[in-house]
GROMACS .gro file of C-alpha atoms in nm:
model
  305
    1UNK     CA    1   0.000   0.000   0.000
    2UNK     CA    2   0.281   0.230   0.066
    3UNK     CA    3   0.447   0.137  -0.257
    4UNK     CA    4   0.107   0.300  -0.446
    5UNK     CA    5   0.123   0.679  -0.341
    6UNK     CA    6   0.343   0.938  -0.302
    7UNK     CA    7   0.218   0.974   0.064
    8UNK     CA    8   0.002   0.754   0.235
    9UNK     CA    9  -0.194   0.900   0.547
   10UNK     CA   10  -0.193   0.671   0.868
   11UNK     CA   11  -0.565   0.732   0.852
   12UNK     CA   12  -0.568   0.608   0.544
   13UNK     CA   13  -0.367   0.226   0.625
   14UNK     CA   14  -0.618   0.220   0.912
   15UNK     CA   15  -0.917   0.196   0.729
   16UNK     CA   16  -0.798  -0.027   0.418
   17UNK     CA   17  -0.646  -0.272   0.668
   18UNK     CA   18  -0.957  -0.239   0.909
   19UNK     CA   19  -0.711  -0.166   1.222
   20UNK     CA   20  -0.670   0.102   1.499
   21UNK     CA   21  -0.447   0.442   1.401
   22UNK     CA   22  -0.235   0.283   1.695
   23UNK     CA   23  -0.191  -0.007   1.536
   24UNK     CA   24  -0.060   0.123   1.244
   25UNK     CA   25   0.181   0.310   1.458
   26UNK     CA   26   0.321  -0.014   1.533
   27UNK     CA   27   0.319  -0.168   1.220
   28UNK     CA   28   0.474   0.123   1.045
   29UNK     CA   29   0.761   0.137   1.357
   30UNK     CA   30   0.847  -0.262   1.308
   31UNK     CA   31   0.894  -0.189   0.915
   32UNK     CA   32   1.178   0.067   1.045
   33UNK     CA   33   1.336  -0.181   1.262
   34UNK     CA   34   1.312  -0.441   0.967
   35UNK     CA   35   1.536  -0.193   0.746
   36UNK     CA   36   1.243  -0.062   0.528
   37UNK     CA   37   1.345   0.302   0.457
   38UNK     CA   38   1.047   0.490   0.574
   39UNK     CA   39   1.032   0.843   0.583
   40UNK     CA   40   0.757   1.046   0.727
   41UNK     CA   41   0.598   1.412   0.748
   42UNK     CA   42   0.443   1.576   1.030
   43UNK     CA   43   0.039   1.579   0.975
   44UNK     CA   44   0.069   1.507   0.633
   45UNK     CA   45   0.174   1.081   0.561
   46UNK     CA   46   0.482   0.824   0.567
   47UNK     CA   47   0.651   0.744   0.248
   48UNK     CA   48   0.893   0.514   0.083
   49UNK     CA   49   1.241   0.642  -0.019
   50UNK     CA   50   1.278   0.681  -0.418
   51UNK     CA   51   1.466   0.387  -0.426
   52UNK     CA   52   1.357   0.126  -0.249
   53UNK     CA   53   1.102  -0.152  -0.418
   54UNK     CA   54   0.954  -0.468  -0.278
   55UNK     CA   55   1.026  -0.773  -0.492
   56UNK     CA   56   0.693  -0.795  -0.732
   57UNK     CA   57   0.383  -0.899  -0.543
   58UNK     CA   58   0.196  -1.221  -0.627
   59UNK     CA   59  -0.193  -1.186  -0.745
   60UNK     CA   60  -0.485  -1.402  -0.670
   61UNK     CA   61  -0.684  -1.530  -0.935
   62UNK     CA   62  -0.938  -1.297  -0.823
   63UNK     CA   63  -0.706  -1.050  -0.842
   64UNK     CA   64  -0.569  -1.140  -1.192
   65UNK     CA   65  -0.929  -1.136  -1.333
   66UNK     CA   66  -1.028  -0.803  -1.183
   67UNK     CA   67  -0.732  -0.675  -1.398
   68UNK     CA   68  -0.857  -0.836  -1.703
   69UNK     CA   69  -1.208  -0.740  -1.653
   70UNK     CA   70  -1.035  -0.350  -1.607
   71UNK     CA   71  -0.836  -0.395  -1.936
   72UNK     CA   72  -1.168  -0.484  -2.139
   73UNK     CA   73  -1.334  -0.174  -2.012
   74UNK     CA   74  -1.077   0.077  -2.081
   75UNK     CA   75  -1.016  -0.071  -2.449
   76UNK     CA   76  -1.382   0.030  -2.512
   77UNK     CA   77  -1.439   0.329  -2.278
   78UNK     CA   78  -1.120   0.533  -2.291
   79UNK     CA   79  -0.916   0.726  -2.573
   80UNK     CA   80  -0.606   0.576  -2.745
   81UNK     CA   81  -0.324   0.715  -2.520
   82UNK     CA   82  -0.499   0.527  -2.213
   83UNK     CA   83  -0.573   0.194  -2.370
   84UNK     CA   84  -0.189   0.137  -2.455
   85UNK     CA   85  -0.056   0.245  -2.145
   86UNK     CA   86  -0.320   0.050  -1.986
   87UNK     CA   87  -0.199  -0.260  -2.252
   88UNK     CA   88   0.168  -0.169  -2.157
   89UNK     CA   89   0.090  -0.170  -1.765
   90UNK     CA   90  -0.080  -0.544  -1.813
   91UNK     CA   91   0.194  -0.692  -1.951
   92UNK     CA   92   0.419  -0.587  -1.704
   93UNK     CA   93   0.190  -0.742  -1.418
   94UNK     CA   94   0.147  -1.025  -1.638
   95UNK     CA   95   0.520  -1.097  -1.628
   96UNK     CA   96   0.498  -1.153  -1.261
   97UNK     CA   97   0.226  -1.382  -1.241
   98UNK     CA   98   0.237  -1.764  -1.132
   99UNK     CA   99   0.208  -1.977  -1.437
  100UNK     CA  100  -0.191  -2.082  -1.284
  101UNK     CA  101  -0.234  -1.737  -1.325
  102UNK     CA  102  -0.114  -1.643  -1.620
  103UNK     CA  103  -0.333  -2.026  -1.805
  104UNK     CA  104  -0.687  -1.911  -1.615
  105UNK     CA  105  -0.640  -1.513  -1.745
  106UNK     CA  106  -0.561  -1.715  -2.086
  107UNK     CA  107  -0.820  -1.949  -2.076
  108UNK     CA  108  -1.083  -1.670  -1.993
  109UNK     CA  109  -0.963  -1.332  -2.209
  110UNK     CA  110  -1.153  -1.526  -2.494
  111UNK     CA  111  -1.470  -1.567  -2.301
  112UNK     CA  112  -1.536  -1.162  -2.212
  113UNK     CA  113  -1.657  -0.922  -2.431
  114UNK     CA  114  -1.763  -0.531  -2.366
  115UNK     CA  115  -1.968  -0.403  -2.618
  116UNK     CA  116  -2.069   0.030  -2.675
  117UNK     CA  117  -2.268   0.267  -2.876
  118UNK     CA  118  -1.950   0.424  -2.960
  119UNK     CA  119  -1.896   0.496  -3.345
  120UNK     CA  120  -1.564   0.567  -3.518
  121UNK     CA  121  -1.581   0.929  -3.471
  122UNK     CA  122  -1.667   0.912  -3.094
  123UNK     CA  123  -1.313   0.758  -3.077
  124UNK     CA  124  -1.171   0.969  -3.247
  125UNK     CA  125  -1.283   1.268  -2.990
  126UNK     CA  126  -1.230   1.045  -2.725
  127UNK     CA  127  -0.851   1.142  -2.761
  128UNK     CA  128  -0.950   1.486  -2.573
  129UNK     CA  129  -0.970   1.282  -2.301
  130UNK     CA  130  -0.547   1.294  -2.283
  131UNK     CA  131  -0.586   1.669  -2.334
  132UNK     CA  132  -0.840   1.685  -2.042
  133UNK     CA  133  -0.615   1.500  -1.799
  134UNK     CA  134  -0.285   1.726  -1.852
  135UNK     CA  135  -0.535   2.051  -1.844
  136UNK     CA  136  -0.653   1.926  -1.505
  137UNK     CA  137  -0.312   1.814  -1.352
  138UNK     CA  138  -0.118   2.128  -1.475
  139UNK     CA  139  -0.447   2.346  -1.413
  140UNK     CA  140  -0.421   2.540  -1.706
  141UNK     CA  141  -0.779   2.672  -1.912
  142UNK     CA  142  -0.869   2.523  -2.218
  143UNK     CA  143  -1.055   2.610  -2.525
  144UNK     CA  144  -1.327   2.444  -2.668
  145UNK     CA  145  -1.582   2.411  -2.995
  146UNK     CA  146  -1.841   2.245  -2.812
  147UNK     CA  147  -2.175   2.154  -3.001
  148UNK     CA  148  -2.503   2.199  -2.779
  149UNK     CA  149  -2.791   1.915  -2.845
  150UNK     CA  150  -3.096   2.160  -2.762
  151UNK     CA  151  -2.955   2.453  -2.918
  152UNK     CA  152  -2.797   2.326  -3.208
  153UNK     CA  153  -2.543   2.572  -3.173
  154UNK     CA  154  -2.144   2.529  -3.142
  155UNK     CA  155  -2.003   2.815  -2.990
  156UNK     CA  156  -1.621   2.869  -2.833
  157UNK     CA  157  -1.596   2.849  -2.454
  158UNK     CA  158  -1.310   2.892  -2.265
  159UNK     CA  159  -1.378   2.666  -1.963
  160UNK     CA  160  -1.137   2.574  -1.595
  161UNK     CA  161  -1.119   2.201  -1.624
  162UNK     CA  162  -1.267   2.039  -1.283
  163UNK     CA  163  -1.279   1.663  -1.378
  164UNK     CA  164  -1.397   1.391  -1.568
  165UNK     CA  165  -1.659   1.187  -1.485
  166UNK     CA  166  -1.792   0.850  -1.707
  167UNK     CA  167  -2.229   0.830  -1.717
  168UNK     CA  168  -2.474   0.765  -1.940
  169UNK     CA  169  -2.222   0.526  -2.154
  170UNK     CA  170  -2.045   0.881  -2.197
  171UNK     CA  171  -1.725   1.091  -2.070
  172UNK     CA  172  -1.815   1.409  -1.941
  173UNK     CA  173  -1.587   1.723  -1.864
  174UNK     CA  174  -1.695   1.917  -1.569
  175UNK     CA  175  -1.587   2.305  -1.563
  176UNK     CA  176  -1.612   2.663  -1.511
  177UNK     CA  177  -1.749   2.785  -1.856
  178UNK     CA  178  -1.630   3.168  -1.872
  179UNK     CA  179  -1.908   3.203  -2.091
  180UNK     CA  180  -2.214   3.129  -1.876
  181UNK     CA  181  -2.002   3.244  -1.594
  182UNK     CA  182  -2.134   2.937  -1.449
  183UNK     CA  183  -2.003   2.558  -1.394
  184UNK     CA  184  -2.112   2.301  -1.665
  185UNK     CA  185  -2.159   1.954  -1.828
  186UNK     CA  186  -1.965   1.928  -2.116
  187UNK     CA  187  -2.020   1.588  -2.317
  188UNK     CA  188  -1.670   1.493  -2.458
  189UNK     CA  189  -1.828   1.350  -2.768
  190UNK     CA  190  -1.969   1.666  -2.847
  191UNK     CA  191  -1.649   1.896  -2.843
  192UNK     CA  192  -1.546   1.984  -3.184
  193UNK     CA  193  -1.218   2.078  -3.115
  194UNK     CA  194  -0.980   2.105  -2.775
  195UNK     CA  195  -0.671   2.337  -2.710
  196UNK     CA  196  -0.507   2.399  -2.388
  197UNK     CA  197  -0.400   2.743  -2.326
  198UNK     CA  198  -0.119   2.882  -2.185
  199UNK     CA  199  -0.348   3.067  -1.887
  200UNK     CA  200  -0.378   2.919  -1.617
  201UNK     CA  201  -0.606   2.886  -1.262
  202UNK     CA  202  -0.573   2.807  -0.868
  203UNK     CA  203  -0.796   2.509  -0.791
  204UNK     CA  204  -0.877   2.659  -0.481
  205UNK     CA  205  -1.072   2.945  -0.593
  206UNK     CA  206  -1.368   2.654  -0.787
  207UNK     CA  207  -1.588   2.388  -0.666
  208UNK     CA  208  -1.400   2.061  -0.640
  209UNK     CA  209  -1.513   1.766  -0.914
  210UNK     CA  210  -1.647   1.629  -0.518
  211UNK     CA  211  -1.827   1.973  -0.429
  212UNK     CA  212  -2.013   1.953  -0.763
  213UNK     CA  213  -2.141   1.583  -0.764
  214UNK     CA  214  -2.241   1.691  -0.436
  215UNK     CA  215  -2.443   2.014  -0.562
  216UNK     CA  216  -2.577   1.827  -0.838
  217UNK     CA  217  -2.732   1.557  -0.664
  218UNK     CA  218  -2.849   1.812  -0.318
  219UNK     CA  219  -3.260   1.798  -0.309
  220UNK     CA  220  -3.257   2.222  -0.302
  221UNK     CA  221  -3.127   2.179  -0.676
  222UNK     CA  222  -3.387   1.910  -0.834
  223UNK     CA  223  -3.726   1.891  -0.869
  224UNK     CA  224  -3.950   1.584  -0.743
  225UNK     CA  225  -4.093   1.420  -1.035
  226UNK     CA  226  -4.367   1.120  -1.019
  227UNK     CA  227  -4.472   0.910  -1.280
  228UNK     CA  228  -4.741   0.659  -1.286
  229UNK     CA  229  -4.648   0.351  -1.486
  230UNK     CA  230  -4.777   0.001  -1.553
  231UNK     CA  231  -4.637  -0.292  -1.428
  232UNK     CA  232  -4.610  -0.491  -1.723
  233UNK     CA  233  -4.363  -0.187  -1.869
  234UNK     CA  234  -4.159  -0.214  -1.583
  235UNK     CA  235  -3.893  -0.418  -1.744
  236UNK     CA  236  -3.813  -0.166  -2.027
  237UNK     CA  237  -3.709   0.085  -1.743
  238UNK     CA  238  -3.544  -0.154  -1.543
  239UNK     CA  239  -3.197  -0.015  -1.674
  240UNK     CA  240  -3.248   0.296  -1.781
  241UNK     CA  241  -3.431   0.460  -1.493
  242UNK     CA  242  -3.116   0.497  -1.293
  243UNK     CA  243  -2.976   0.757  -1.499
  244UNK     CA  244  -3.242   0.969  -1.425
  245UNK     CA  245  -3.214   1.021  -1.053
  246UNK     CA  246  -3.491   0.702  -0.995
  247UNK     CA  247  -3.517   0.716  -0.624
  248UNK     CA  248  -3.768   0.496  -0.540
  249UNK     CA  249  -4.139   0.321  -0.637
  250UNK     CA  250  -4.480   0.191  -0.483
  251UNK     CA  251  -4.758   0.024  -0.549
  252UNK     CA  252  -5.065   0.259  -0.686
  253UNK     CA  253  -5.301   0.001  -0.774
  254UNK     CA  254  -5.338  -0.349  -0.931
  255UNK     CA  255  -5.174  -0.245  -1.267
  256UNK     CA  256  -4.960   0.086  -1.171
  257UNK     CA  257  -4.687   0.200  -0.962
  258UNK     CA  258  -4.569   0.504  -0.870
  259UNK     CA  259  -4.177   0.578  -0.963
  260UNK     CA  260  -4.033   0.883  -0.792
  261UNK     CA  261  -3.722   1.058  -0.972
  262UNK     CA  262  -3.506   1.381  -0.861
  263UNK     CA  263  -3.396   1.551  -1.163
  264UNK     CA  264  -3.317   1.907  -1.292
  265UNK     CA  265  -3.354   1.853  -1.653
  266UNK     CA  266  -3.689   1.871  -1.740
  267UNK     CA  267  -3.632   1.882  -2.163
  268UNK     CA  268  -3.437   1.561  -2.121
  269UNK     CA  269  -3.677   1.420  -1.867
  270UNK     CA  270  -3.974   1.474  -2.111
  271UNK     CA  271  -3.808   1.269  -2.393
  272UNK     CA  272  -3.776   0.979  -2.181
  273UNK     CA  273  -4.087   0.997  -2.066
  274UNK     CA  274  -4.225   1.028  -2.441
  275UNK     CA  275  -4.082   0.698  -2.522
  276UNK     CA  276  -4.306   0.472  -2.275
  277UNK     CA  277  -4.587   0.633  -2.464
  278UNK     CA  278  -4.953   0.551  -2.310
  279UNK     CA  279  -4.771   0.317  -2.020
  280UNK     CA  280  -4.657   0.596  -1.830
  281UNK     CA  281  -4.848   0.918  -1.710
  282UNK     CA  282  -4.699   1.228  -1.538
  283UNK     CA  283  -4.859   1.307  -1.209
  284UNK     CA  284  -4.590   1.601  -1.132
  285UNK     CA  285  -4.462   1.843  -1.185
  286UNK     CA  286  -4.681   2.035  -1.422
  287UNK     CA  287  -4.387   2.165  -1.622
  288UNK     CA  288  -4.319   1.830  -1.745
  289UNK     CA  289  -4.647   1.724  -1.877
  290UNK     CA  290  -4.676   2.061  -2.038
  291UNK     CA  291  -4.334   1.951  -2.202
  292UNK     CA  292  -4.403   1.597  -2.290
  293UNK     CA  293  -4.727   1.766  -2.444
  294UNK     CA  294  -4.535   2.012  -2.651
  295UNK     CA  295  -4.289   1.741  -2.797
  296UNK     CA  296  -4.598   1.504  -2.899
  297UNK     CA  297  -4.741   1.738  -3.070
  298UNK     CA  298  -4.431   1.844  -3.256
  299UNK     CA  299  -4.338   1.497  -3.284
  300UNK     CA  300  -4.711   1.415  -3.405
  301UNK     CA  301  -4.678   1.739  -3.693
  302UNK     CA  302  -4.343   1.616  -3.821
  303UNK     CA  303  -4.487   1.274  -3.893
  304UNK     CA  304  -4.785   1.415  -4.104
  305UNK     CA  305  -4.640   1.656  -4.289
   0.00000   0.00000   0.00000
């Protein structure tokens, strides 16, 4: 555990070992008598010296298969830049696997498959993720063409990079748009075009990737929404429900429950909602029926023209 930070908090050992702060104490004053070279800073953590490495740890087979499951996820999910270091970083932890080890990863690399929605140019802008990353470490601004879904509008932004965060099968820049003078949700696959600049910011004086989840997800900042649907269409919302801030449901009578949702989009909401067609009924708020309204009938003129 030391080996895999920089510094590594005593609070920290405590709770991934499930023991006391004193025992840690302990521990980490019997690794100095053994000759580890342990060096330590006052309130902050302990750390290992530069050059000093364990000889390479063994894996489970658990372990070794957690790993592989990781590797078929980031092939799919991340840009180009991450899947081959990820490749390279495999290999290497491959090397130092038992020979069971290395047959059952083997045997079972054939037998798991990810699957996406991602097309060839998705990858392709998926390499902003690598821009992202060395914006956010270095903190400096960056500039973006970033297309808008409701608008239809691309306009430049110069945003402060927060973090990346991975939903609704998508990647997903949070920042400080200058623009809106506001913090935002920027959809990587719907940046046109990324530079970093050469101005930078102070982390300290914007929310925290942490501070925003937090805001986004706080009951002052979404509205209670309740639908009524029928049982037997259940199923079809089974997944997707979850991305839309399901919180809970109850029965409402023989054929219908109740499904409660916290969410502040309301356009986005409403197409949803459109798509379990006469299975699901809004019972609040108003503002979404009136929306779900609006879209049927627009949806209803397109198709007869």
């Amino acid at each position: 555990h030391l080996q895999s930070k920089k510094i590594v908090r005593a609070k920290e050992i405590a709770e991934r070992f499930e023991i006391s702060i004193r025992t840690v104490y302990r521990d980490i004053r019997a690794l100095e008598e053994a000759g580890v070279p342990l060096g330590s800073e006052a309130g902050i953590g302990y750390f290992l010296a530069d050059n000093y490495n364990l000889p390479p740890v063994m894996f489970t087979n658990e372990e070794a298969t957690a790993l592989l499951f990781g590797s078929k996820f980031t092939e799919q999910m991340s840009d180009d830049n991450t899947r081959r270091s990820f490749e390279s970083a495999l290999y290497k932890i491959k090397s130092v696997l038992r020979g069971s080890e290395k047959d059952y990863l083997e045997k079972l690399n054939d037998h798991i498959a990810v699957f996406t929605y991602t097309d060839s140019d998705d990858f392709k802008r998926m390499s902003f993720l690598s821009e992202v990353r060395k914006a956010i470490v270095n903190e400096q601004q960056i500039e973006i063409k970033y297309h808008a879904q409701y608008s239809d509008e691309t306009t430049l932004r110069q945003v402060i990079p927060l973090g990346l965060t991975h939903n609704g099968l998508q990647w997903h820049l949070i920042a400080f748009c200058k623009k809106r003078n506001d913090y935002r949700d920027f959809r990587i696959d719907r940046i046109k075009s990324l530079k970093i600049t050469e101005l930078s910011f102070e982390k300290g004086d914007y929310m925290s990737l942490e501070q925003y989840i937090q805001k986004m997800h706080s009951p002052e900042d979404q509205l209670d929404i309740t639908l009524k649907i029928t049982k037997e269409s259940l199923r079809f919302v089974k997944d997707t429900k979850h991305w839309y801030g399901f919180t809970k449901q109850e029965d409402f009578d023989e054929k219908h429950m109740l499904m409660h949702f916290k969410n502040s989009d309301l356009i986005g909401f409403s197409r949803w909602v459109i798509m379990g067609g006469k299975h699901v009924t809004v019972i609040e708020p108003k503002e979404l029926a009136d929306l779900v309204i609006d879209f049927a009938k627009e949806l209803r003129g397109h198709l007869l023209e």
